[in-house]
Structures are given as C-alpha cells and as structure tokens.
C-alpha cells in the first residue's frame, strides 16, 4: 500500500481521521422524504479501506450497517454493463454531469426523457428498468451481487449477523414519500424510456436504496472497481468497463457537487443520502466512509472532509 513518505501506518491514520472528523456538533441535514434516516444517531462515523492486496483496515463505526441509498447506483450500473449489455443501455442514458440536483425534474423534461447519467435518480430508474428486463426483482439480484462481492452470507435483517440485507420497512417508508421519483418515472414512461410500469420500477429502485451494509462490506464490494474489474470470485467487468465506471464516478458521482469533490478529494466517488461515500483509488484500494449528516447537495459533510484529509495525507489522489 503506497502512502506519502513519512505518513503513519494506515490503521493509525484511520484512527486519527475518526477522532478528528467524527462530528461533534449537530450540523448538516438528513433527507425529509426518508423517515428512516432521521432516526440514525448524528455522531456515527465509520471508515474502511479494502486493498487490492487483500487487506482491510477500518476504524470507528465501520461495522455498523447503514442505508446505502444512491451508492447502489454504482453497482446496478456495473451489473447492467455485465455480459456486453452496454450499447442498448447507453442509447437510453447519457454520461454527462448533470449540474442539477439528483432528483431534478426540469432537465429530464427539457432533454426529452434521456437522463444525463446513470447516477442521478432518473438515470438509475432507467438502469433499474433495464435490469428488470432480465430479472424482475432487480433489488434481490443486487443484494446477491453485493453479498458475493462483500464475501458475506445474506442475512434477513436480524441484529448481529454479518452481511447485507434489504430493510423492507425503511423501503416502505421511503416509497410512501416517493412522489418525486414517481414523477421522474412517469416522465421517462411518457418519453418512451421505461418499459415496465413506473410504479414497479420506483418500488424496486427504492428497495435497492434501502440495502443496509457496513463500511467494511461496501469497501470490499467496491474493490473490483479499483482492481481492473476483478472481484471477490473472479471477473465482474472487463478492465475497460471498470475504468469507465470509475470515470463516471469522477464526473457524476456527487451530483452537482462533482466538481467540488474532485477539487477537494481528487478521486472517483459515489455518495448516498444515507451519509455513505464509496471512493476508488485505482490499482490500490476502495474506501468507504459513513457519517449521516449531509450538506445542501446531499453528500456527507464529515465524510467528504475526512476523504479530503485522507487523500492529502496519503497522496492517493489521481492527480
Ligand atoms: N433513495 C434516495 C432517493 O431516491 C436516494 C438519493 C441519494 O442517495 N442521493 O431520493
């Protein structure tokens, strides 16, 4: 593991990051349309690093499951790109930064139902529709994928058992407040860019977002993106496709804060409104940080600050 000359060993560094960045003041917001997220204690903070050499370093609440929310969009895109499914998908969704909020309706209307990228909600709904053509329960398929990559057994939501699970109650709570995602899905349908009924695509998408995982599990699950597409049990994607997913993370992974995140952290990342951020250091490691409070763009406040600090102190930026 290459870090800047003179930097402390990674486990010491991560302890230090947790001590410094675990939020002590109640700053930042949580999304108002997802009741489950309002209940998470604001001072939770975890970080995990999974390396391409097979080590895992972690600190803080790295083994407490949290709601992965939009981090799911990286993995559903990877699944959609498996088996050469890309030309059809890329005729339905672009690969440009949106410069608008993740759930914005305006751009979708102006651009005739073709979402700017797969990491905003409209784009992820198209990816979900694409996946549902092969596997109607795309969320269950995603759960199996994540469980395999994280190297864990799936669990049913019981406390204390390792492995990702779908929090169905949280999903039901989010679905009840999903007017905006339903509006996006109906727009897509009206423009002929959704095959399935809008309601069933949104329902499945919300269940993907409600998958609970720990920082350690997410770092391990995302490692194939830092490792030329090689995952826990073989090839997930060819190296060229893994590279492209990383590129889209860099340009679109933090919505309308992608430029600021690239400036501060200098690494491809994907955030979720559960407060998690997954980051890739190509060839070296995958990092997952989690802290629930968000900035105005929906990205973890303390998580982004911690990653900026970590990238400065390790020299891991791609720039
Ligand atoms: N489930 C959330 C939504 O659709 C995901 C958004 C996010 O994490 N940015 O609004």
CSV table of C-alpha atoms and ligand atoms in Angstrom, one decimal:
chain,number,residue,atom,x,y,z
A,1,UNK,CA,0.0,0.0,0.0
A,2,UNK,CA,1.7,3.2,-1.2
A,3,UNK,CA,1.2,6.2,1.1
A,4,UNK,CA,3.1,9.5,1.2
A,5,UNK,CA,6.6,9.2,2.6
A,6,UNK,CA,6.5,9.8,6.3
A,7,UNK,CA,2.7,9.2,6.6
A,8,UNK,CA,1.8,7.0,9.6
A,9,UNK,CA,0.6,3.4,9.0
A,10,UNK,CA,-2.9,3.2,7.6
A,11,UNK,CA,-4.6,1.8,10.8
A,12,UNK,CA,-3.1,4.7,12.8
A,13,UNK,CA,-4.1,7.2,10.2
A,14,UNK,CA,-7.7,5.9,10.1
A,15,UNK,CA,-8.0,6.1,13.9
A,16,UNK,CA,-6.8,9.7,13.7
A,17,UNK,CA,-9.3,10.5,10.9
A,18,UNK,CA,-12.1,9.2,13.0
A,19,UNK,CA,-11.0,11.2,16.1
A,20,UNK,CA,-10.8,14.4,14.1
A,21,UNK,CA,-13.8,14.1,11.8
A,22,UNK,CA,-16.5,12.4,13.9
A,23,UNK,CA,-19.0,15.3,14.0
A,24,UNK,CA,-19.5,16.7,17.5
A,25,UNK,CA,-21.9,19.5,16.6
A,26,UNK,CA,-25.3,18.9,15.1
A,27,UNK,CA,-24.6,20.4,11.7
A,28,UNK,CA,-26.0,19.3,8.4
A,29,UNK,CA,-29.3,17.8,7.4
A,30,UNK,CA,-31.0,14.5,6.6
A,31,UNK,CA,-33.5,14.0,3.8
A,32,UNK,CA,-37.1,14.8,4.8
A,33,UNK,CA,-38.7,12.2,2.4
A,34,UNK,CA,-37.0,9.2,4.0
A,35,UNK,CA,-38.2,8.9,7.6
A,36,UNK,CA,-35.8,6.0,8.5
A,37,UNK,CA,-32.8,8.3,8.0
A,38,UNK,CA,-34.0,10.8,10.6
A,39,UNK,CA,-33.5,8.2,13.3
A,40,UNK,CA,-29.8,7.5,12.8
A,41,UNK,CA,-27.6,9.0,15.6
A,42,UNK,CA,-25.8,12.0,14.1
A,43,UNK,CA,-22.4,11.2,15.6
A,44,UNK,CA,-22.0,7.9,13.9
A,45,UNK,CA,-18.7,7.8,11.9
A,46,UNK,CA,-17.0,4.9,10.2
A,47,UNK,CA,-14.3,4.4,7.6
A,48,UNK,CA,-12.9,1.2,5.9
A,49,UNK,CA,-10.2,0.7,3.3
A,50,UNK,CA,-10.1,-2.6,1.3
A,51,UNK,CA,-6.8,-3.0,-0.6
A,52,UNK,CA,-6.1,-4.8,-3.9
A,53,UNK,CA,-3.6,-6.9,-1.9
A,54,UNK,CA,-6.4,-8.3,0.2
A,55,UNK,CA,-6.1,-6.3,3.4
A,56,UNK,CA,-8.9,-4.5,5.1
A,57,UNK,CA,-8.3,-1.6,7.5
A,58,UNK,CA,-11.1,0.1,9.4
A,59,UNK,CA,-11.9,2.4,12.3
A,60,UNK,CA,-14.9,3.9,14.2
A,61,UNK,CA,-18.4,2.6,13.3
A,62,UNK,CA,-17.1,0.7,10.3
A,63,UNK,CA,-19.1,-2.4,11.2
A,64,UNK,CA,-22.4,-0.7,11.8
A,65,UNK,CA,-24.9,-1.2,8.9
A,66,UNK,CA,-26.3,1.9,7.3
A,67,UNK,CA,-28.6,2.6,4.3
A,68,UNK,CA,-26.5,2.6,1.1
A,69,UNK,CA,-29.0,4.8,-0.8
A,70,UNK,CA,-27.5,6.1,-4.0
A,71,UNK,CA,-24.2,4.1,-3.6
A,72,UNK,CA,-26.4,1.3,-5.0
A,73,UNK,CA,-26.3,3.1,-8.4
A,74,UNK,CA,-22.6,2.2,-8.9
A,75,UNK,CA,-23.4,-1.4,-8.5
A,76,UNK,CA,-26.6,-1.5,-10.6
A,77,UNK,CA,-24.6,0.2,-13.4
A,78,UNK,CA,-21.9,-2.4,-13.1
A,79,UNK,CA,-24.5,-5.2,-13.2
A,80,UNK,CA,-26.1,-3.6,-16.3
A,81,UNK,CA,-22.7,-3.5,-18.1
A,82,UNK,CA,-22.0,-7.2,-17.4
A,83,UNK,CA,-22.3,-9.5,-20.4
A,84,UNK,CA,-21.9,-6.8,-23.0
A,85,UNK,CA,-25.3,-5.1,-22.3
A,86,UNK,CA,-23.9,-1.6,-22.8
A,87,UNK,CA,-24.9,-0.4,-26.3
A,88,UNK,CA,-28.7,-0.6,-25.6
A,89,UNK,CA,-28.3,0.9,-22.1
A,90,UNK,CA,-26.2,3.8,-23.5
A,91,UNK,CA,-28.9,4.6,-26.0
A,92,UNK,CA,-31.2,5.3,-23.0
A,93,UNK,CA,-28.9,7.3,-20.7
A,94,UNK,CA,-26.0,9.7,-21.2
A,95,UNK,CA,-22.7,10.0,-19.4
A,96,UNK,CA,-22.5,13.7,-18.7
A,97,UNK,CA,-22.5,15.5,-15.4
A,98,UNK,CA,-26.0,16.9,-14.7
A,99,UNK,CA,-25.1,20.1,-12.8
A,100,UNK,CA,-28.6,19.7,-11.2
A,101,UNK,CA,-29.9,18.1,-8.0
A,102,UNK,CA,-30.0,14.2,-8.1
A,103,UNK,CA,-33.8,14.2,-8.2
A,104,UNK,CA,-34.4,17.2,-10.5
A,105,UNK,CA,-37.3,17.0,-13.0
A,106,UNK,CA,-36.5,20.1,-15.1
A,107,UNK,CA,-33.6,18.7,-17.1
A,108,UNK,CA,-35.4,15.4,-17.9
A,109,UNK,CA,-38.3,17.3,-19.4
A,110,UNK,CA,-36.0,19.6,-21.4
A,111,UNK,CA,-33.9,16.7,-22.7
A,112,UNK,CA,-36.8,14.6,-23.8
A,113,UNK,CA,-36.6,11.8,-21.2
A,114,UNK,CA,-32.9,10.9,-21.7
A,115,UNK,CA,-31.2,11.2,-18.2
A,116,UNK,CA,-27.8,12.9,-18.1
A,117,UNK,CA,-26.1,10.0,-16.4
A,118,UNK,CA,-26.9,6.7,-14.5
A,119,UNK,CA,-26.1,8.2,-11.1
A,120,UNK,CA,-28.9,10.7,-10.8
A,121,UNK,CA,-32.3,9.3,-9.9
A,122,UNK,CA,-33.8,9.4,-13.4
A,123,UNK,CA,-30.7,7.5,-14.8
A,124,UNK,CA,-30.9,4.9,-12.1
A,125,UNK,CA,-34.6,4.3,-12.8
A,126,UNK,CA,-33.6,3.6,-16.5
A,127,UNK,CA,-30.9,1.2,-15.3
A,128,UNK,CA,-33.4,-0.5,-12.9
A,129,UNK,CA,-35.8,-0.9,-15.8
A,130,UNK,CA,-33.0,-2.4,-17.9
A,131,UNK,CA,-32.1,-4.8,-15.2
A,132,UNK,CA,-35.7,-5.8,-14.6
A,133,UNK,CA,-36.0,-7.0,-18.2
A,134,UNK,CA,-33.7,-9.9,-17.2
A,135,UNK,CA,-34.5,-10.2,-13.5
A,136,UNK,CA,-37.9,-8.8,-12.4
A,137,UNK,CA,-36.6,-8.5,-8.8
A,138,UNK,CA,-33.5,-6.4,-9.6
A,139,UNK,CA,-33.1,-5.4,-5.9
A,140,UNK,CA,-32.8,-9.1,-4.8
A,141,UNK,CA,-30.3,-9.6,-7.7
A,142,UNK,CA,-28.3,-6.5,-6.5
A,143,UNK,CA,-28.4,-7.9,-2.9
A,144,UNK,CA,-26.9,-11.2,-4.1
A,145,UNK,CA,-24.3,-9.4,-6.1
A,146,UNK,CA,-23.3,-7.2,-3.1
A,147,UNK,CA,-23.3,-10.2,-0.7
A,148,UNK,CA,-21.0,-12.1,-3.1
A,149,UNK,CA,-18.6,-9.2,-3.5
A,150,UNK,CA,-18.5,-8.4,0.2
A,151,UNK,CA,-17.8,-12.1,0.9
A,152,UNK,CA,-20.6,-12.5,3.3
A,153,UNK,CA,-23.8,-14.6,3.7
A,154,UNK,CA,-27.0,-12.6,3.1
A,155,UNK,CA,-28.9,-12.0,6.3
A,156,UNK,CA,-32.6,-11.4,6.9
A,157,UNK,CA,-32.1,-8.2,9.0
A,158,UNK,CA,-31.5,-9.8,12.3
A,159,UNK,CA,-29.1,-7.9,14.6
A,160,UNK,CA,-25.6,-9.2,15.0
A,161,UNK,CA,-25.5,-11.3,11.8
A,162,UNK,CA,-23.0,-10.3,9.2
A,163,UNK,CA,-24.0,-9.5,5.6
A,164,UNK,CA,-26.0,-7.0,3.5
A,165,UNK,CA,-29.9,-7.0,3.8
A,166,UNK,CA,-32.8,-5.0,2.5
A,167,UNK,CA,-34.5,-3.0,5.2
A,168,UNK,CA,-38.1,-3.6,3.8
A,169,UNK,CA,-39.7,-1.3,6.5
A,170,UNK,CA,-37.3,1.6,5.5
A,171,UNK,CA,-38.1,0.9,1.8
A,172,UNK,CA,-41.9,1.1,2.5
A,173,UNK,CA,-41.4,4.4,4.4
A,174,UNK,CA,-39.4,5.8,1.5
A,175,UNK,CA,-41.9,4.6,-1.0
A,176,UNK,CA,-44.7,6.4,0.8
A,177,UNK,CA,-42.8,9.7,0.2
A,178,UNK,CA,-41.7,8.9,-3.4
A,179,UNK,CA,-43.8,11.4,-5.3
A,180,UNK,CA,-40.8,13.0,-6.9
A,181,UNK,CA,-39.2,9.6,-8.0
A,182,UNK,CA,-42.7,8.6,-9.3
A,183,UNK,CA,-42.9,11.9,-11.3
A,184,UNK,CA,-39.4,11.1,-12.8
A,185,UNK,CA,-40.6,7.6,-13.7
A,186,UNK,CA,-43.8,8.9,-15.3
A,187,UNK,CA,-41.8,11.4,-17.4
A,188,UNK,CA,-39.5,8.6,-18.5
A,189,UNK,CA,-42.5,6.5,-19.4
A,190,UNK,CA,-44.1,9.3,-21.3
A,191,UNK,CA,-40.9,9.8,-23.4
A,192,UNK,CA,-40.8,6.1,-24.1
A,193,UNK,CA,-37.8,5.4,-22.0
A,194,UNK,CA,-39.3,3.0,-19.5
A,195,UNK,CA,-40.5,-0.5,-20.4
A,196,UNK,CA,-42.1,-1.5,-17.1
A,197,UNK,CA,-44.9,0.3,-15.2
A,198,UNK,CA,-43.5,3.4,-13.4
A,199,UNK,CA,-44.7,2.3,-10.0
A,200,UNK,CA,-43.0,-1.1,-10.1
A,201,UNK,CA,-39.6,0.4,-11.3
A,202,UNK,CA,-39.7,3.0,-8.4
A,203,UNK,CA,-40.7,0.3,-5.9
A,204,UNK,CA,-37.7,-1.8,-7.0
A,205,UNK,CA,-35.4,1.2,-7.0
A,206,UNK,CA,-36.3,2.2,-3.5
A,207,UNK,CA,-35.6,-1.3,-2.3
A,208,UNK,CA,-32.1,-1.1,-3.8
A,209,UNK,CA,-31.5,2.1,-2.0
A,210,UNK,CA,-32.7,0.5,1.3
A,211,UNK,CA,-30.0,-2.1,1.4
A,212,UNK,CA,-28.1,-2.0,4.7
A,213,UNK,CA,-24.3,-2.5,4.6
A,214,UNK,CA,-21.3,-1.6,6.7
A,215,UNK,CA,-18.4,0.5,5.6
A,216,UNK,CA,-16.2,-2.7,5.6
A,217,UNK,CA,-18.7,-4.6,3.4
A,218,UNK,CA,-19.1,-1.7,0.9
A,219,UNK,CA,-15.3,-1.2,0.6
A,220,UNK,CA,-14.9,-4.9,-0.1
A,221,UNK,CA,-17.9,-4.9,-2.5
A,222,UNK,CA,-16.4,-1.9,-4.5
A,223,UNK,CA,-12.9,-3.3,-4.7
A,224,UNK,CA,-13.4,-4.7,-8.2
A,225,UNK,CA,-13.6,-1.1,-9.5
A,226,UNK,CA,-10.0,-0.4,-8.2
A,227,UNK,CA,-8.8,-3.8,-9.4
A,228,UNK,CA,-9.4,-3.8,-13.1
A,229,UNK,CA,-12.9,-5.3,-12.7
A,230,UNK,CA,-11.6,-8.3,-10.7
A,231,UNK,CA,-14.0,-9.1,-7.8
A,232,UNK,CA,-14.2,-11.5,-4.8
A,233,UNK,CA,-14.8,-14.5,-7.0
A,234,UNK,CA,-13.5,-13.6,-10.5
A,235,UNK,CA,-14.2,-11.1,-13.2
A,236,UNK,CA,-17.1,-8.7,-12.6
A,237,UNK,CA,-16.3,-6.4,-15.5
A,238,UNK,CA,-13.6,-6.2,-18.2
A,239,UNK,CA,-10.9,-3.7,-17.3
A,240,UNK,CA,-12.1,-1.2,-19.9
A,241,UNK,CA,-15.7,-1.2,-18.4
A,242,UNK,CA,-14.4,-0.9,-14.8
A,243,UNK,CA,-12.3,2.1,-15.9
A,244,UNK,CA,-15.4,3.7,-17.5
A,245,UNK,CA,-17.5,3.2,-14.3
A,246,UNK,CA,-14.7,5.0,-12.4
A,247,UNK,CA,-14.7,7.8,-14.9
A,248,UNK,CA,-18.5,8.3,-14.5
A,249,UNK,CA,-18.0,8.3,-10.7
A,250,UNK,CA,-15.5,11.1,-11.0
A,251,UNK,CA,-17.7,13.3,-13.2
A,252,UNK,CA,-21.1,12.4,-11.9
A,253,UNK,CA,-20.8,10.6,-8.6
A,254,UNK,CA,-21.5,13.5,-6.3
A,255,UNK,CA,-24.3,15.1,-8.4
A,256,UNK,CA,-24.0,18.9,-8.7
A,257,UNK,CA,-21.0,18.8,-6.2
A,258,UNK,CA,-18.9,16.6,-8.5
A,259,UNK,CA,-16.5,19.4,-9.3
A,260,UNK,CA,-16.0,20.4,-5.7
A,261,UNK,CA,-15.5,16.8,-4.7
A,262,UNK,CA,-12.9,16.3,-7.5
A,263,UNK,CA,-11.2,19.5,-6.3
A,264,UNK,CA,-11.1,18.5,-2.6
A,265,UNK,CA,-10.6,14.7,-2.8
A,266,UNK,CA,-9.3,14.1,-6.3
A,267,UNK,CA,-10.7,10.6,-6.5
A,268,UNK,CA,-13.8,8.9,-8.2
A,269,UNK,CA,-16.6,8.6,-5.6
A,270,UNK,CA,-20.3,7.9,-5.2
A,271,UNK,CA,-22.4,9.2,-2.4
A,272,UNK,CA,-25.7,8.3,-0.9
A,273,UNK,CA,-28.1,10.3,1.3
A,274,UNK,CA,-27.6,7.7,4.0
A,275,UNK,CA,-24.3,9.5,4.5
A,276,UNK,CA,-22.1,6.9,2.9
A,277,UNK,CA,-19.4,7.7,0.2
A,278,UNK,CA,-17.6,5.0,-1.7
A,279,UNK,CA,-14.3,6.1,-3.2
A,280,UNK,CA,-11.9,4.3,-5.6
A,281,UNK,CA,-8.1,4.6,-5.6
A,282,UNK,CA,-7.3,2.9,-9.0
A,283,UNK,CA,-5.0,0.0,-8.6
A,284,UNK,CA,-4.8,0.4,-4.8
A,285,UNK,CA,-8.0,0.3,-2.8
A,286,UNK,CA,-11.6,1.1,-2.3
A,287,UNK,CA,-12.6,3.3,0.6
A,288,UNK,CA,-16.0,3.7,2.3
A,289,UNK,CA,-16.7,6.4,4.8
A,290,UNK,CA,-20.0,7.0,6.6
A,291,UNK,CA,-21.4,9.9,8.6
A,292,UNK,CA,-25.1,10.6,8.4
A,293,UNK,CA,-25.3,14.4,8.2
A,294,UNK,CA,-25.4,15.9,4.7
A,295,UNK,CA,-24.6,19.2,3.0
A,296,UNK,CA,-27.1,21.0,0.8
A,297,UNK,CA,-26.2,18.8,-2.2
A,298,UNK,CA,-27.0,15.6,-0.3
A,299,UNK,CA,-23.4,14.5,0.3
A,300,UNK,CA,-22.0,13.6,3.7
A,301,UNK,CA,-20.4,16.6,5.3
A,302,UNK,CA,-17.9,14.9,7.6
A,303,UNK,CA,-17.4,12.1,5.2
A,304,UNK,CA,-16.3,14.5,2.4
A,305,UNK,CA,-14.0,16.4,4.8
A,306,UNK,CA,-12.5,13.1,6.0
A,307,UNK,CA,-11.8,11.9,2.5
A,308,UNK,CA,-10.2,15.2,1.6
A,309,UNK,CA,-7.9,14.9,4.6
A,310,UNK,CA,-7.1,11.2,3.9
A,311,UNK,CA,-6.3,11.9,0.2
A,312,UNK,CA,-4.0,14.8,1.3
A,313,UNK,CA,-2.2,12.7,3.9
A,314,UNK,CA,-1.8,9.6,1.7
A,315,UNK,CA,-1.1,11.1,-1.7
A,316,UNK,CA,-3.8,8.9,-3.2
A,317,UNK,CA,-5.4,11.5,-5.4
A,318,UNK,CA,-5.4,10.5,-9.1
A,319,UNK,CA,-4.0,14.0,-9.8
B,1,LIG,N1,-33.4,6.9,-2.3
B,1,LIG,C1,-32.9,8.2,-2.5
B,1,LIG,C2,-33.8,9.0,-3.5
B,1,LIG,O1,-34.2,8.4,-4.4
B,1,LIG,C3,-31.5,8.2,-3.0
B,1,LIG,C4,-31.0,9.5,-3.3
B,1,LIG,C5,-29.5,9.6,-2.9
B,1,LIG,O2,-28.9,8.9,-2.2
B,1,LIG,N2,-28.9,10.7,-3.4
B,1,LIG,O3,-34.2,10.1,-3.3
